[in-house]
PDB file of C-alpha atoms in Angstrom:
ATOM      1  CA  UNK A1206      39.834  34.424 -12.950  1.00  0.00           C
ATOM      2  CA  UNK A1207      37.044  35.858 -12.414  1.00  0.00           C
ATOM      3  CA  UNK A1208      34.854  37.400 -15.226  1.00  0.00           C
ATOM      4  CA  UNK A1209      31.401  39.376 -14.474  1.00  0.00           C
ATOM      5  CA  UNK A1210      28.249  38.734 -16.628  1.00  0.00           C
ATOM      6  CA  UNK A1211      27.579  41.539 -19.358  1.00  0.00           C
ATOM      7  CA  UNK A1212      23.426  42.372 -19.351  1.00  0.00           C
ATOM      8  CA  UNK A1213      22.826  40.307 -22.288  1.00  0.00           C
ATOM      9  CA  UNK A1214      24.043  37.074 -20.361  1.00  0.00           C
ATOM     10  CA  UNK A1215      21.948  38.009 -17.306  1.00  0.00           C
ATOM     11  CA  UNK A1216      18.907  38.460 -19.452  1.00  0.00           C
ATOM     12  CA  UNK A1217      19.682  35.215 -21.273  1.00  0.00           C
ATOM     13  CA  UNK A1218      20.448  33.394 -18.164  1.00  0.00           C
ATOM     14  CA  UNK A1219      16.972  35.087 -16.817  1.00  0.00           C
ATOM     15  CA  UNK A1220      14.982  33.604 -19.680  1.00  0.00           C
ATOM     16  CA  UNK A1221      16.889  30.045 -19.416  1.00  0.00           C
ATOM     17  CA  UNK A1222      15.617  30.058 -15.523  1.00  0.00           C
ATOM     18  CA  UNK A1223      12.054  30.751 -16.589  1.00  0.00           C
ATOM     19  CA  UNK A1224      12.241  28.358 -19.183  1.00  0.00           C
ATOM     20  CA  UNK A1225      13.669  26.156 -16.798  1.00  0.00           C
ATOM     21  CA  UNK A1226      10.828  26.680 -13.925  1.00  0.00           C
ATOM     22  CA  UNK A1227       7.873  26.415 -16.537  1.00  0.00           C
ATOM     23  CA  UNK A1228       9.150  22.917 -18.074  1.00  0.00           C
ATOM     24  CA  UNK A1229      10.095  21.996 -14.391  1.00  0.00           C
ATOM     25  CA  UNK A1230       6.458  22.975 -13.451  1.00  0.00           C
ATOM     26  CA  UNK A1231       4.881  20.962 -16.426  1.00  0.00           C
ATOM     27  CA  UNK A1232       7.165  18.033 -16.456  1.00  0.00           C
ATOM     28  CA  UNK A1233       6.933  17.426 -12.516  1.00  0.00           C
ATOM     29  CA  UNK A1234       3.270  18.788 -11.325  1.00  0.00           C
ATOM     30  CA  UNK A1235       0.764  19.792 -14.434  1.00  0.00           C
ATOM     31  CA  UNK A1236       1.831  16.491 -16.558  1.00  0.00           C
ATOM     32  CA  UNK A1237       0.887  14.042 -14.142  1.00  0.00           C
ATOM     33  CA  UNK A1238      -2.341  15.935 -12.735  1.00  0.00           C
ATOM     34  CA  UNK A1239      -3.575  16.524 -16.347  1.00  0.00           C
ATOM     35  CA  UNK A1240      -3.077  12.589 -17.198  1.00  0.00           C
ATOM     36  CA  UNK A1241      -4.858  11.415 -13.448  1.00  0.00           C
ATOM     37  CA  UNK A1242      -7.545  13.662 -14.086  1.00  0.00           C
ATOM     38  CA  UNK A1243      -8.288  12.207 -17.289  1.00  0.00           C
ATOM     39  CA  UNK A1244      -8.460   8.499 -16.003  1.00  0.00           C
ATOM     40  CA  UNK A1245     -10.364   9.452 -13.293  1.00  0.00           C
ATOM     41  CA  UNK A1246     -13.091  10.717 -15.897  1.00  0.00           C
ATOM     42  CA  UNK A1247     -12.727   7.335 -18.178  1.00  0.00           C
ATOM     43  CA  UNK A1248     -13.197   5.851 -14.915  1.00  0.00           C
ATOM     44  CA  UNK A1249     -16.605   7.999 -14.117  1.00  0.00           C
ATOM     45  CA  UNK A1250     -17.802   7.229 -17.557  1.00  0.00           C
ATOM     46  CA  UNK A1251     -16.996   3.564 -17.263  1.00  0.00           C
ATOM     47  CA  UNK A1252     -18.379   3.693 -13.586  1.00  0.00           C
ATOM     48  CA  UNK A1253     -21.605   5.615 -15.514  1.00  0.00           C
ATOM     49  CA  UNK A1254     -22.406   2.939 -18.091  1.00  0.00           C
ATOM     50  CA  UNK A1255     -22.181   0.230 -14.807  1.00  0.00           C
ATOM     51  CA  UNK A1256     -24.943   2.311 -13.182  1.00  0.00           C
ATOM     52  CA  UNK A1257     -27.172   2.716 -16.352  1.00  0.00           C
ATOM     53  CA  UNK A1258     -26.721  -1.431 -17.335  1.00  0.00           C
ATOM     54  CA  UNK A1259     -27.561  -2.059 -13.386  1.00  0.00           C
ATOM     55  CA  UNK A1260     -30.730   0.031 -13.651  1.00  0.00           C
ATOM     56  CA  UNK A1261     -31.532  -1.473 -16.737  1.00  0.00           C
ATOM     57  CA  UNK A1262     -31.274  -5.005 -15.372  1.00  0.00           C
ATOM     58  CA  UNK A1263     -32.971  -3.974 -12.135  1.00  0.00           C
ATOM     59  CA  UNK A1264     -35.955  -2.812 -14.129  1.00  0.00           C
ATOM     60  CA  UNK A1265     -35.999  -5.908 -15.961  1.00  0.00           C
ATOM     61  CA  UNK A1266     -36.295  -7.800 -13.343  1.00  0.00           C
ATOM     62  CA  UNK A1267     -39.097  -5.577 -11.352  1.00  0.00           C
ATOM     63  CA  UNK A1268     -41.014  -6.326 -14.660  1.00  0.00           C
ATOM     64  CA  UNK A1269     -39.934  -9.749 -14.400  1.00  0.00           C
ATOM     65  CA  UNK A1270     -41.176 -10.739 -11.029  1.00  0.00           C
ATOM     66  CA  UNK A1271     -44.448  -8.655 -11.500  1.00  0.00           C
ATOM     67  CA  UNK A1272     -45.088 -10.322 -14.525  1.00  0.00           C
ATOM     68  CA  UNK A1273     -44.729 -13.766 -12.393  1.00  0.00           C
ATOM     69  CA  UNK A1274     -46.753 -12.494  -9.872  1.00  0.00           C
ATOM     70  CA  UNK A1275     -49.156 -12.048 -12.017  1.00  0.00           C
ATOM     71  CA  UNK A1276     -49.350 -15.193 -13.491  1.00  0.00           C
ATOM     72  CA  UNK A1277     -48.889 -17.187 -10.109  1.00  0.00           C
ATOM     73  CA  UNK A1278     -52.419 -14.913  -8.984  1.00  0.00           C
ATOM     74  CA  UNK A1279     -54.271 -16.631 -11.474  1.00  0.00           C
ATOM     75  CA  UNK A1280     -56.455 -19.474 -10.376  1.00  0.00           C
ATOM     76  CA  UNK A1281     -54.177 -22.075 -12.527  1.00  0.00           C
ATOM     77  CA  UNK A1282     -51.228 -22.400 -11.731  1.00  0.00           C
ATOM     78  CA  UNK A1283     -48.300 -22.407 -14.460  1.00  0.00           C
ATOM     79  CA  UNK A1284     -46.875 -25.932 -16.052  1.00  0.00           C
ATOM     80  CA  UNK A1285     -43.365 -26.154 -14.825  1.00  0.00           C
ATOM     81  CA  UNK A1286     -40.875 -28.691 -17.357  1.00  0.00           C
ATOM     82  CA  UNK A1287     -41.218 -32.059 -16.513  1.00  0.00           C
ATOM     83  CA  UNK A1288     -38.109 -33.836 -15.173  1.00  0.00           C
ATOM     84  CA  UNK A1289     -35.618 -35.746 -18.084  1.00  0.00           C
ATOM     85  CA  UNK A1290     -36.585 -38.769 -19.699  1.00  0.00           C
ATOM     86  CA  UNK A1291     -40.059 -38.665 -19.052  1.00  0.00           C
ATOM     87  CA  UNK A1292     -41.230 -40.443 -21.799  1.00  0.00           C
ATOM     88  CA  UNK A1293     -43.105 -43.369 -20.725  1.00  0.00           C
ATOM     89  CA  UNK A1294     -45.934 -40.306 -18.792  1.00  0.00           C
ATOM     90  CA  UNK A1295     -45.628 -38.595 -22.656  1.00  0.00           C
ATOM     91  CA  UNK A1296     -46.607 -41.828 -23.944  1.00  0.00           C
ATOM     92  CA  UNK A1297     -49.876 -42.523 -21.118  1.00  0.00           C
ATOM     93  CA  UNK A1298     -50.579 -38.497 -22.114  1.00  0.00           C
ATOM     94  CA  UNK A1299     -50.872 -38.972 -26.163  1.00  0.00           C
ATOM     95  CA  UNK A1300     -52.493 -42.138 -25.863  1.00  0.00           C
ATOM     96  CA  UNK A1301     -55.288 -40.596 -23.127  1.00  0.00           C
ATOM     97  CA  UNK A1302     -55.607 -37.594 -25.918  1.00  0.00           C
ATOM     98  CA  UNK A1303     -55.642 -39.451 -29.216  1.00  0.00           C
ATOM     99  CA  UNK A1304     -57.739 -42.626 -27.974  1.00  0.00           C
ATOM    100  CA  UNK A1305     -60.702 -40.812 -29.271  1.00  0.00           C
ATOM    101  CA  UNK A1306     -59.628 -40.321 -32.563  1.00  0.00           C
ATOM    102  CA  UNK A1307     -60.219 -43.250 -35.303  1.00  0.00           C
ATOM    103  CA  UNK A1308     -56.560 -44.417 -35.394  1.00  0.00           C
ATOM    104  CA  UNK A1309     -53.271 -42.905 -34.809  1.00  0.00           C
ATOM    105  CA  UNK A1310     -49.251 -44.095 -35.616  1.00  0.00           C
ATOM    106  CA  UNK A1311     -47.226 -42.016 -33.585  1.00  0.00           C
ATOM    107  CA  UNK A1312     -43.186 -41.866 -34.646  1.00  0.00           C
ATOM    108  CA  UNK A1313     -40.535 -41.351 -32.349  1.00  0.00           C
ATOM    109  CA  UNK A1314     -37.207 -38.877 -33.785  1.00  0.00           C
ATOM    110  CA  UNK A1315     -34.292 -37.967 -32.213  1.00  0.00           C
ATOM    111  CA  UNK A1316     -33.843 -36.591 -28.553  1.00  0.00           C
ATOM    112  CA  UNK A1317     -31.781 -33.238 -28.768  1.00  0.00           C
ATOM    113  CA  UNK A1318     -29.936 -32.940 -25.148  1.00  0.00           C
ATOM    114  CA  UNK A1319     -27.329 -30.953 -25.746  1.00  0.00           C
ATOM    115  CA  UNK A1320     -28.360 -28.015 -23.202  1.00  0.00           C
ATOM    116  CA  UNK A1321     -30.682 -27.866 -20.039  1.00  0.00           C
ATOM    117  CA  UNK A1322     -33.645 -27.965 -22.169  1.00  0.00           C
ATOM    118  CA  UNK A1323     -33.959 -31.336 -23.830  1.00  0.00           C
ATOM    119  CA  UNK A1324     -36.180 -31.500 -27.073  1.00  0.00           C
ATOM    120  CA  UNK A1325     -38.241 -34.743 -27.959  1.00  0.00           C
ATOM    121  CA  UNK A1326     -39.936 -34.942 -31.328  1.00  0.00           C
ATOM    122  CA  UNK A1327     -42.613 -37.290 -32.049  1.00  0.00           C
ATOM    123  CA  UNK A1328     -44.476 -37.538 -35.712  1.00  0.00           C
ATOM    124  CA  UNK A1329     -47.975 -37.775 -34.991  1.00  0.00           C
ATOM    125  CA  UNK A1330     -50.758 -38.907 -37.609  1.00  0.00           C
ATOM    126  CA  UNK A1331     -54.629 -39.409 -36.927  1.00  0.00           C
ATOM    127  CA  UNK A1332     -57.991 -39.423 -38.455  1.00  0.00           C
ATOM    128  CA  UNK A1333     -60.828 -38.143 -36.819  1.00  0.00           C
ATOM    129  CA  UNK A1334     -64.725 -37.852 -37.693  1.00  0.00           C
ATOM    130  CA  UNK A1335     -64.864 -34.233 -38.691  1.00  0.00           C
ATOM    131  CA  UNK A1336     -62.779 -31.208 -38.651  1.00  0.00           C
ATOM    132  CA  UNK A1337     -63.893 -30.209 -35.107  1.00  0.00           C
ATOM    133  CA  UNK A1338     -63.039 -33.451 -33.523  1.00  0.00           C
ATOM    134  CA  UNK A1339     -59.483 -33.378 -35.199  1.00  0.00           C
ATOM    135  CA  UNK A1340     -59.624 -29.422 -33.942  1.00  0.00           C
ATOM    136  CA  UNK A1341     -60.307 -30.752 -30.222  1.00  0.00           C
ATOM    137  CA  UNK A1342     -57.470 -33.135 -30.467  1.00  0.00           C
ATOM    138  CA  UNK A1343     -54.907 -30.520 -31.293  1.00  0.00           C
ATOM    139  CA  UNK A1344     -56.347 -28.320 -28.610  1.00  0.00           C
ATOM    140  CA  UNK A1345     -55.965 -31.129 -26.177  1.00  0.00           C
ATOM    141  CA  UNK A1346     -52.473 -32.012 -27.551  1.00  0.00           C
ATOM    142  CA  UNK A1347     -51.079 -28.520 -27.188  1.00  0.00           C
ATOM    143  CA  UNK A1348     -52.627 -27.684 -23.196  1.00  0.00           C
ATOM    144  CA  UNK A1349     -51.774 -31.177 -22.294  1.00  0.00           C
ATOM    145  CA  UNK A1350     -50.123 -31.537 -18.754  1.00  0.00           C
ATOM    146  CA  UNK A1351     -46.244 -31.704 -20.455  1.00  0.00           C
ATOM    147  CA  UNK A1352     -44.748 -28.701 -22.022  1.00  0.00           C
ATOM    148  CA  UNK A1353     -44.760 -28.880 -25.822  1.00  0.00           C
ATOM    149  CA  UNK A1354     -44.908 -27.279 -29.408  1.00  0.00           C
ATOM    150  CA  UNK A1355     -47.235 -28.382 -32.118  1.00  0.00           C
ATOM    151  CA  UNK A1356     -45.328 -27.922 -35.925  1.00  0.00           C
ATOM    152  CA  UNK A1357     -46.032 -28.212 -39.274  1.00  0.00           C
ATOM    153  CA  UNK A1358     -49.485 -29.780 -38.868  1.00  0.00           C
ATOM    154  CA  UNK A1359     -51.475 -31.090 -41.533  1.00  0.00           C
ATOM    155  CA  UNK A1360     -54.940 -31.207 -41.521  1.00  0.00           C
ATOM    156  CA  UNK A1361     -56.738 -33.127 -44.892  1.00  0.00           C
ATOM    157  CA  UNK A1362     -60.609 -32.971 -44.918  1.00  0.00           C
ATOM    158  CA  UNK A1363     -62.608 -35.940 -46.816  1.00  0.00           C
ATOM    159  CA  UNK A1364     -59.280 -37.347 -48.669  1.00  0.00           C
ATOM    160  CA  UNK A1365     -59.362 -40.735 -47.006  1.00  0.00           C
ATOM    161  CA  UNK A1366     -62.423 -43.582 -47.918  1.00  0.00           C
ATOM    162  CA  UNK A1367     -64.511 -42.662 -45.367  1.00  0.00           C
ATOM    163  CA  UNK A1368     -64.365 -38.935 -45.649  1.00  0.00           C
ATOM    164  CA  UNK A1369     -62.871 -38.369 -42.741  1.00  0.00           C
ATOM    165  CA  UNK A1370     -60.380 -35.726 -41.136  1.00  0.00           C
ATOM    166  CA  UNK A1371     -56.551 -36.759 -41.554  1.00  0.00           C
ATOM    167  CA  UNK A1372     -54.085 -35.274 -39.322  1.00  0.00           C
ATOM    168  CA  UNK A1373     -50.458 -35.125 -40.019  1.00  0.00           C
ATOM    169  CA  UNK A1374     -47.774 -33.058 -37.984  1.00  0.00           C
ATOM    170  CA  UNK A1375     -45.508 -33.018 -35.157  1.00  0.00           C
ATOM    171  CA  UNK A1376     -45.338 -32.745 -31.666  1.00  0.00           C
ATOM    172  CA  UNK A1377     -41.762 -31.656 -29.390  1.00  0.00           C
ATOM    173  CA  UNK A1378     -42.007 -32.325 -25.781  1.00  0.00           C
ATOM    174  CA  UNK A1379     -39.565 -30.131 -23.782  1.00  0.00           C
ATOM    175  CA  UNK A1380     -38.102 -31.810 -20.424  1.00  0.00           C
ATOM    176  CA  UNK A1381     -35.691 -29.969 -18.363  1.00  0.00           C
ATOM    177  CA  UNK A1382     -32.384 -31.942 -17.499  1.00  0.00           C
ATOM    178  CA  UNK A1383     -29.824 -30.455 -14.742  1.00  0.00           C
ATOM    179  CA  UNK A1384     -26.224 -30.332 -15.825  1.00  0.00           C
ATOM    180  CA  UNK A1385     -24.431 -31.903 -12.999  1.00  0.00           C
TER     181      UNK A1385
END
């Protein structure tokens, strides 16, 4: 049996087919454009910041090696780190720069090689004739031919007998060790 549609169920059955197409249409095509569109402008953004770090490191760098240019043009060359356990041309190197100093004691602390960069501490103590000579010693000490740090130095004038200048600080060597 065979029934025919009255308007109202046309119009209703209109509306469901429009309803229908739109969800069909947002479900199946605009969803899944919106949502690709969207990561391919994280993406951008993401690809963005990559550029701007790049530059950034690339400028670095430029000032880097101009910077090292530089400093190979002058007419000295740069001290490089000395090779690990170098200690016995440390030990010819303080004794060449404190033999002209009244006496010296030199003590020995611990070696810190626990990265590429080793660290060698030695306690150094010395009297000299007057406050330039002990000045000229230090001066000595920190361009010698090894890498190295002058800290908490000391320096006492006229305290000892004589009334001379006493010297008290430390001294780290830096050596450069490959980690093979």
């Amino acid at each position: 049996m065979k029934r025919s549609l009255t308007a109202r169920e046309w119009i209703l059955l209109g509306v469901l087919a429009a309803v229908a197409a739109v969800s069909g249409y947002v479900m199946l095509f605009y969803l899944p454009v919106t949502a690709q569109r969207d990561a391919a402008r994280e993406e951008t953004e993401l690809c963005q910041l990559q550029i701007e770090a790049a530059q950034l490191r690339l400028t670095e760098k430029r000032q880097m090696e101009r910077e090292l240019e530089e400093l190979f043009a002058r007419e000295e060359s740069p001290r490089g780190l000395a090779a690990y356990d170098n200690l016995q041309s440390v030990m010819l190197e303080l004794h060449t720069i404190l033999a002209d100093t009244r006496d010296y004691s030199l003590s020995f602390g611990t070696v810190d090689a626990s990265q590429s960069i080793v660290r060698r501490e030695i306690s150094v103590s010395f009297t000299s004739d007057s406050y330039n000579a002990a000045k000229a010693v230090l001066r000595r000490l920190h361009g010698s031919l090894y890498r190295c740090m002058l800290n908490d130095i000391t320096i006492s004038l006229g305290q000892t007998a004589d009334g001379l200048a006493a010297v008290n600080g430390s001294v780290v060597f830096f050596e450069y060790q490959s980690q093979s």
